[in-house]
Amino acid sequence: MARILIYDPYTNQISTYNRNESDPMPYSYNTTLRVREFRGSSNSPTLWTTTAAMEAWNLTRRRYGGPIHVGYAFKRIWEGGHGTKSQHYAGVAFDVGQGQGSSARNAIWNAAKNTGAWGYVEPQSMTPTWVHFDRRLGTPACSGTTSGYPTLRRGAVGVYTLVMQDALNALGYSTRTLDGKFGANTESALKAFQRSVSLTADGVCGCNTWNRLTNAALGIGRTGTVIN
Ligand SMILES: [Zn+2]
């Protein structure tokens, strides 16, 4: 059983769904993406993604026209396994095609690319035994890069706010709720973290704060301070 938070960038709202592991993901096409496939090895009771990522999945799946093996999509930041600002932590990245033949993987890669719906489709030379694509949103806080998370401030809603809340909670700075809404409690927690690492406590999660926060949260492992 999973509690699934779906952020809709068109309405800027988050909706909550309760689903069993064998159920399709909300907004996914038919039974092409089940909850257990989306979560992979993550044990998190709470999962999150966006309607935009689900749409990109649906377009890819229809264009490919056959079953796609989904290794996983979602990871919480403290579960690790990726770089500091992975889109997997935001629930908008997929690693698929593991165990399928190279011609199938080529076809999946082309289908994903041709939809034009993903923000990024990883070159096959970088991931020869699987296909990574993600539906990233926003402008990265750190200039000069096309990856990374956008600047967040009070009022920000969405999957990047969830990543930030999750990282803060993992480090012991409680946001009280894990809801993807940057409110007063989240701002207090962020300021406390900023003070602890000698950054200006402005309550804005920009490039420097993201760097310090994600580096600190990554690899911390499972912790009793995490809010579900
Ligand atoms: Zn990946």
mmCIF file of C-alpha atoms and ligand atoms in Angstrom:
data_model
loop_
_atom_site.group_PDB
_atom_site.id
_atom_site.type_symbol
_atom_site.label_atom_id
_atom_site.label_comp_id
_atom_site.label_asym_id
_atom_site.label_seq_id
_atom_site.Cartn_x
_atom_site.Cartn_y
_atom_site.Cartn_z
ATOM 1 C CA MET A 1 0.000 0.000 0.000
ATOM 2 C CA ALA A 2 1.295 3.430 -0.896
ATOM 3 C CA ARG A 3 0.237 6.989 -0.328
ATOM 4 C CA ILE A 4 0.956 8.711 -3.623
ATOM 5 C CA LEU A 5 1.273 12.478 -4.006
ATOM 6 C CA ILE A 6 0.740 13.699 -7.550
ATOM 7 C CA TYR A 7 1.788 17.238 -8.379
ATOM 8 C CA ASP A 8 -0.023 18.863 -11.294
ATOM 9 C CA PRO A 9 2.135 21.685 -12.720
ATOM 10 C CA TYR A 10 -0.799 23.009 -14.750
ATOM 11 C CA THR A 11 -2.931 23.717 -11.678
ATOM 12 C CA ASN A 12 -0.014 23.928 -9.204
ATOM 13 C CA GLN A 13 -1.794 21.531 -6.859
ATOM 14 C CA ILE A 14 -0.987 18.238 -5.178
ATOM 15 C CA SER A 15 -3.513 15.403 -4.921
ATOM 16 C CA THR A 16 -3.209 12.336 -2.706
ATOM 17 C CA TYR A 17 -4.072 8.771 -3.744
ATOM 18 C CA ASN A 18 -3.966 5.513 -1.813
ATOM 19 C CA ARG A 19 -3.054 2.544 -3.987
ATOM 20 C CA ASN A 20 -2.082 -1.106 -3.620
ATOM 21 C CA GLU A 21 1.223 -2.298 -5.022
ATOM 22 C CA SER A 22 -0.392 -4.069 -7.980
ATOM 23 C CA ASP A 23 -2.585 -1.073 -8.868
ATOM 24 C CA PRO A 24 -1.714 1.184 -11.798
ATOM 25 C CA MET A 25 -0.115 4.503 -10.939
ATOM 26 C CA PRO A 26 -2.596 7.384 -10.988
ATOM 27 C CA TYR A 27 -2.737 9.007 -14.459
ATOM 28 C CA SER A 28 -0.826 6.116 -16.070
ATOM 29 C CA TYR A 29 -2.149 4.410 -19.174
ATOM 30 C CA ASN A 30 -3.963 1.100 -18.618
ATOM 31 C CA THR A 31 -1.747 -1.252 -16.578
ATOM 32 C CA THR A 32 1.563 -0.224 -18.145
ATOM 33 C CA LEU A 33 2.951 1.206 -14.898
ATOM 34 C CA ARG A 34 2.073 -0.356 -11.571
ATOM 35 C CA VAL A 35 2.881 1.102 -8.173
ATOM 36 C CA ARG A 36 5.418 -1.623 -7.455
ATOM 37 C CA GLU A 37 7.239 -0.901 -10.727
ATOM 38 C CA PHE A 38 7.319 2.814 -10.035
ATOM 39 C CA ARG A 39 8.765 2.284 -6.529
ATOM 40 C CA GLY A 40 11.299 -0.422 -7.433
ATOM 41 C CA SER A 41 13.366 -1.222 -4.340
ATOM 42 C CA SER A 42 12.229 1.822 -2.364
ATOM 43 C CA ASN A 43 10.402 0.899 0.845
ATOM 44 C CA SER A 44 8.889 4.337 1.250
ATOM 45 C CA PRO A 45 5.223 4.394 2.368
ATOM 46 C CA THR A 46 4.904 7.698 0.495
ATOM 47 C CA LEU A 47 5.696 8.147 -3.206
ATOM 48 C CA TRP A 48 5.467 11.233 -5.409
ATOM 49 C CA THR A 49 5.490 12.228 -9.047
ATOM 50 C CA THR A 50 3.806 14.664 -11.457
ATOM 51 C CA THR A 51 0.996 14.492 -13.975
ATOM 52 C CA ALA A 52 3.559 15.680 -16.555
ATOM 53 C CA ALA A 53 5.807 12.674 -15.903
ATOM 54 C CA MET A 54 2.825 10.322 -16.168
ATOM 55 C CA GLU A 55 1.809 11.950 -19.467
ATOM 56 C CA ALA A 56 5.316 11.521 -20.832
ATOM 57 C CA TRP A 57 5.206 7.878 -19.753
ATOM 58 C CA ASN A 58 1.860 7.353 -21.499
ATOM 59 C CA LEU A 59 3.139 8.901 -24.727
ATOM 60 C CA THR A 60 6.300 6.788 -24.608
ATOM 61 C CA ARG A 61 4.421 3.594 -23.905
ATOM 62 C CA ARG A 62 1.936 4.184 -26.722
ATOM 63 C CA ARG A 63 4.673 5.058 -29.195
ATOM 64 C CA TYR A 64 6.727 1.999 -28.260
ATOM 65 C CA GLY A 65 3.640 -0.197 -28.462
ATOM 66 C CA GLY A 66 4.732 -3.078 -26.228
ATOM 67 C CA PRO A 67 5.643 -3.897 -22.641
ATOM 68 C CA ILE A 68 8.517 -1.900 -21.170
ATOM 69 C CA HIS A 69 10.343 -3.386 -18.212
ATOM 70 C CA VAL A 70 10.447 -0.746 -15.489
ATOM 71 C CA GLY A 71 13.352 -1.231 -13.100
ATOM 72 C CA TYR A 72 12.287 1.670 -10.957
ATOM 73 C CA ALA A 73 11.484 5.332 -11.017
ATOM 74 C CA PHE A 74 11.279 6.598 -7.448
ATOM 75 C CA LYS A 75 13.915 6.922 -4.740
ATOM 76 C CA ARG A 76 13.913 9.036 -1.618
ATOM 77 C CA ILE A 77 17.033 11.110 -1.260
ATOM 78 C CA TRP A 78 18.213 9.343 1.875
ATOM 79 C CA GLU A 79 17.888 5.991 0.104
ATOM 80 C CA GLY A 80 20.694 7.198 -2.144
ATOM 81 C CA GLY A 81 22.029 5.401 -5.184
ATOM 82 C CA HIS A 82 22.263 8.511 -7.354
ATOM 83 C CA GLY A 83 23.975 11.870 -7.615
ATOM 84 C CA THR A 84 23.098 14.821 -5.430
ATOM 85 C CA LYS A 85 20.280 16.260 -7.519
ATOM 86 C CA SER A 86 18.854 13.200 -9.206
ATOM 87 C CA GLN A 87 15.408 13.531 -10.742
ATOM 88 C CA HIS A 88 14.687 10.074 -9.275
ATOM 89 C CA TYR A 89 14.384 11.750 -5.863
ATOM 90 C CA ALA A 90 11.756 14.025 -7.377
ATOM 91 C CA GLY A 91 9.868 10.972 -8.694
ATOM 92 C CA VAL A 92 10.042 12.177 -12.295
ATOM 93 C CA ALA A 93 12.822 9.915 -13.651
ATOM 94 C CA PHE A 94 12.564 6.369 -14.976
ATOM 95 C CA ASP A 95 15.154 3.629 -15.426
ATOM 96 C CA VAL A 96 13.674 1.082 -17.806
ATOM 97 C CA GLY A 97 14.562 -1.680 -20.252
ATOM 98 C CA GLN A 98 16.869 -3.598 -17.916
ATOM 99 C CA GLY A 99 17.020 -7.214 -19.057
ATOM 100 C CA GLN A 100 15.459 -6.425 -22.433
ATOM 101 C CA GLY A 101 17.516 -6.891 -25.612
ATOM 102 C CA SER A 102 19.562 -4.074 -27.086
ATOM 103 C CA SER A 103 17.211 -3.683 -30.056
ATOM 104 C CA ALA A 104 14.276 -3.296 -27.675
ATOM 105 C CA ARG A 105 16.241 -0.764 -25.631
ATOM 106 C CA ASN A 106 17.071 1.178 -28.787
ATOM 107 C CA ALA A 107 13.402 1.239 -29.712
ATOM 108 C CA ILE A 108 12.403 2.370 -26.200
ATOM 109 C CA TRP A 109 15.065 5.093 -26.301
ATOM 110 C CA ASN A 110 13.825 6.311 -29.688
ATOM 111 C CA ALA A 111 10.203 6.216 -28.574
ATOM 112 C CA ALA A 112 11.060 8.297 -25.497
ATOM 113 C CA LYS A 113 13.096 10.779 -27.535
ATOM 114 C CA ASN A 114 10.461 11.097 -30.246
ATOM 115 C CA THR A 115 7.664 11.978 -27.857
ATOM 116 C CA GLY A 116 9.444 15.249 -27.099
ATOM 117 C CA ALA A 117 7.697 15.014 -23.738
ATOM 118 C CA TRP A 118 10.720 14.254 -21.551
ATOM 119 C CA GLY A 119 13.019 17.039 -20.410
ATOM 120 C CA TYR A 120 15.968 14.687 -20.707
ATOM 121 C CA VAL A 121 16.653 11.335 -22.365
ATOM 122 C CA GLU A 122 20.067 10.088 -21.346
ATOM 123 C CA PRO A 123 22.470 9.249 -24.206
ATOM 124 C CA GLN A 124 22.673 5.492 -24.606
ATOM 125 C CA SER A 125 26.462 5.596 -24.321
ATOM 126 C CA MET A 126 26.046 6.682 -20.693
ATOM 127 C CA THR A 127 23.614 3.921 -19.714
ATOM 128 C CA PRO A 128 24.141 1.046 -22.176
ATOM 129 C CA THR A 129 22.141 -1.544 -20.205
ATOM 130 C CA TRP A 130 19.111 0.540 -19.359
ATOM 131 C CA VAL A 131 17.289 3.671 -20.564
ATOM 132 C CA HIS A 132 16.967 6.742 -18.341
ATOM 133 C CA PHE A 133 14.529 9.528 -19.062
ATOM 134 C CA ASP A 134 13.058 12.231 -16.844
ATOM 135 C CA ARG A 135 10.486 15.001 -16.935
ATOM 136 C CA ARG A 136 12.325 17.705 -15.008
ATOM 137 C CA LEU A 137 10.607 21.018 -14.317
ATOM 138 C CA GLY A 138 11.838 24.556 -13.796
ATOM 139 C CA THR A 139 15.149 26.350 -14.137
ATOM 140 C CA PRO A 140 18.053 24.882 -12.125
ATOM 141 C CA ALA A 141 19.081 27.042 -9.165
ATOM 142 C CA CYS A 142 22.752 26.669 -10.064
ATOM 143 C CA SER A 143 23.512 28.607 -13.242
ATOM 144 C CA GLY A 144 25.456 27.032 -16.084
ATOM 145 C CA THR A 145 23.797 23.650 -15.775
ATOM 146 C CA THR A 146 20.785 21.959 -17.327
ATOM 147 C CA SER A 147 20.336 19.621 -14.363
ATOM 148 C CA GLY A 148 19.537 20.192 -10.733
ATOM 149 C CA TYR A 149 16.640 21.551 -8.774
ATOM 150 C CA PRO A 150 15.028 24.981 -9.073
ATOM 151 C CA THR A 151 15.188 27.725 -6.435
ATOM 152 C CA LEU A 152 12.450 27.315 -3.832
ATOM 153 C CA ARG A 153 10.961 29.881 -1.498
ATOM 154 C CA ARG A 154 7.874 30.202 0.699
ATOM 155 C CA GLY A 155 4.774 29.263 -1.295
ATOM 156 C CA ALA A 156 6.556 26.818 -3.630
ATOM 157 C CA VAL A 157 4.498 23.686 -4.273
ATOM 158 C CA GLY A 158 5.626 20.464 -5.922
ATOM 159 C CA VAL A 159 8.004 17.539 -6.062
ATOM 160 C CA TYR A 160 11.140 19.635 -5.445
ATOM 161 C CA THR A 161 9.585 20.966 -2.252
ATOM 162 C CA LEU A 162 9.036 17.322 -1.294
ATOM 163 C CA VAL A 163 12.727 16.551 -1.910
ATOM 164 C CA MET A 164 13.711 19.548 0.213
ATOM 165 C CA GLN A 165 11.333 18.612 3.040
ATOM 166 C CA ASP A 166 12.546 15.013 2.918
ATOM 167 C CA ALA A 167 16.190 16.083 3.135
ATOM 168 C CA LEU A 168 15.490 18.474 6.034
ATOM 169 C CA ASN A 169 13.568 15.832 7.966
ATOM 170 C CA ALA A 170 16.286 13.246 7.375
ATOM 171 C CA LEU A 171 18.774 15.673 8.911
ATOM 172 C CA GLY A 172 16.579 16.312 11.950
ATOM 173 C CA TYR A 173 15.067 19.672 10.896
ATOM 174 C CA SER A 174 11.390 18.828 11.119
ATOM 175 C CA THR A 175 9.000 20.349 8.601
ATOM 176 C CA ARG A 176 6.093 18.726 10.537
ATOM 177 C CA THR A 177 4.518 17.482 7.313
ATOM 178 C CA LEU A 178 5.745 15.891 4.119
ATOM 179 C CA ASP A 179 3.247 17.482 1.770
ATOM 180 C CA GLY A 180 5.178 19.330 -0.927
ATOM 181 C CA LYS A 181 3.991 22.730 0.301
ATOM 182 C CA PHE A 182 6.604 25.273 1.368
ATOM 183 C CA GLY A 183 4.875 26.851 4.355
ATOM 184 C CA ALA A 184 5.913 28.380 7.673
ATOM 185 C CA ASN A 185 7.169 25.151 9.299
ATOM 186 C CA THR A 186 9.210 24.236 6.241
ATOM 187 C CA GLU A 187 10.689 27.735 6.157
ATOM 188 C CA SER A 188 11.681 27.511 9.834
ATOM 189 C CA ALA A 189 13.317 24.146 9.251
ATOM 190 C CA LEU A 190 15.206 25.448 6.230
ATOM 191 C CA LYS A 191 16.454 28.511 8.123
ATOM 192 C CA ALA A 192 17.651 26.307 10.988
ATOM 193 C CA PHE A 193 19.564 24.161 8.523
ATOM 194 C CA GLN A 194 21.063 27.236 6.832
ATOM 195 C CA ARG A 195 22.246 28.579 10.213
ATOM 196 C CA SER A 196 23.787 25.206 11.060
ATOM 197 C CA VAL A 197 25.997 25.303 7.972
ATOM 198 C CA SER A 198 26.782 29.042 8.222
ATOM 199 C CA LEU A 199 24.739 30.077 5.205
ATOM 200 C CA THR A 200 22.607 33.209 5.234
ATOM 201 C CA ALA A 201 19.332 32.137 6.879
ATOM 202 C CA ASP A 202 17.078 33.679 4.245
ATOM 203 C CA GLY A 203 14.706 30.726 3.953
ATOM 204 C CA VAL A 204 15.354 30.469 0.215
ATOM 205 C CA CYS A 205 16.669 27.198 -1.171
ATOM 206 C CA GLY A 206 18.990 28.338 -3.958
ATOM 207 C CA CYS A 207 22.162 26.883 -5.439
ATOM 208 C CA ASN A 208 24.344 26.995 -2.299
ATOM 209 C CA THR A 209 21.629 25.714 0.020
ATOM 210 C CA TRP A 210 20.687 22.909 -2.357
ATOM 211 C CA ASN A 211 24.333 21.869 -2.583
ATOM 212 C CA ARG A 212 24.778 21.768 1.176
ATOM 213 C CA LEU A 213 21.408 20.144 1.805
ATOM 214 C CA THR A 214 21.585 17.380 -0.784
ATOM 215 C CA ASN A 215 25.185 16.533 0.060
ATOM 216 C CA ALA A 216 24.279 16.266 3.740
ATOM 217 C CA ALA A 217 21.135 14.188 3.170
ATOM 218 C CA LEU A 218 22.632 11.800 0.654
ATOM 219 C CA GLY A 219 24.027 8.720 2.247
ATOM 220 C CA ILE A 220 22.581 9.460 5.662
ATOM 221 C CA GLY A 221 20.668 6.206 5.334
ATOM 222 C CA ARG A 222 17.364 5.370 6.928
ATOM 223 C CA THR A 223 16.709 7.485 9.944
ATOM 224 C CA GLY A 224 14.111 7.718 12.686
ATOM 225 C CA THR A 225 13.696 11.425 12.058
ATOM 226 C CA VAL A 226 12.124 10.941 8.644
ATOM 227 C CA ILE A 227 8.445 11.875 8.402
ATOM 228 C CA ASN A 228 6.171 9.789 6.243
HETATM 229 ZN ZN ZN B 1 18.139 6.979 -13.878
#
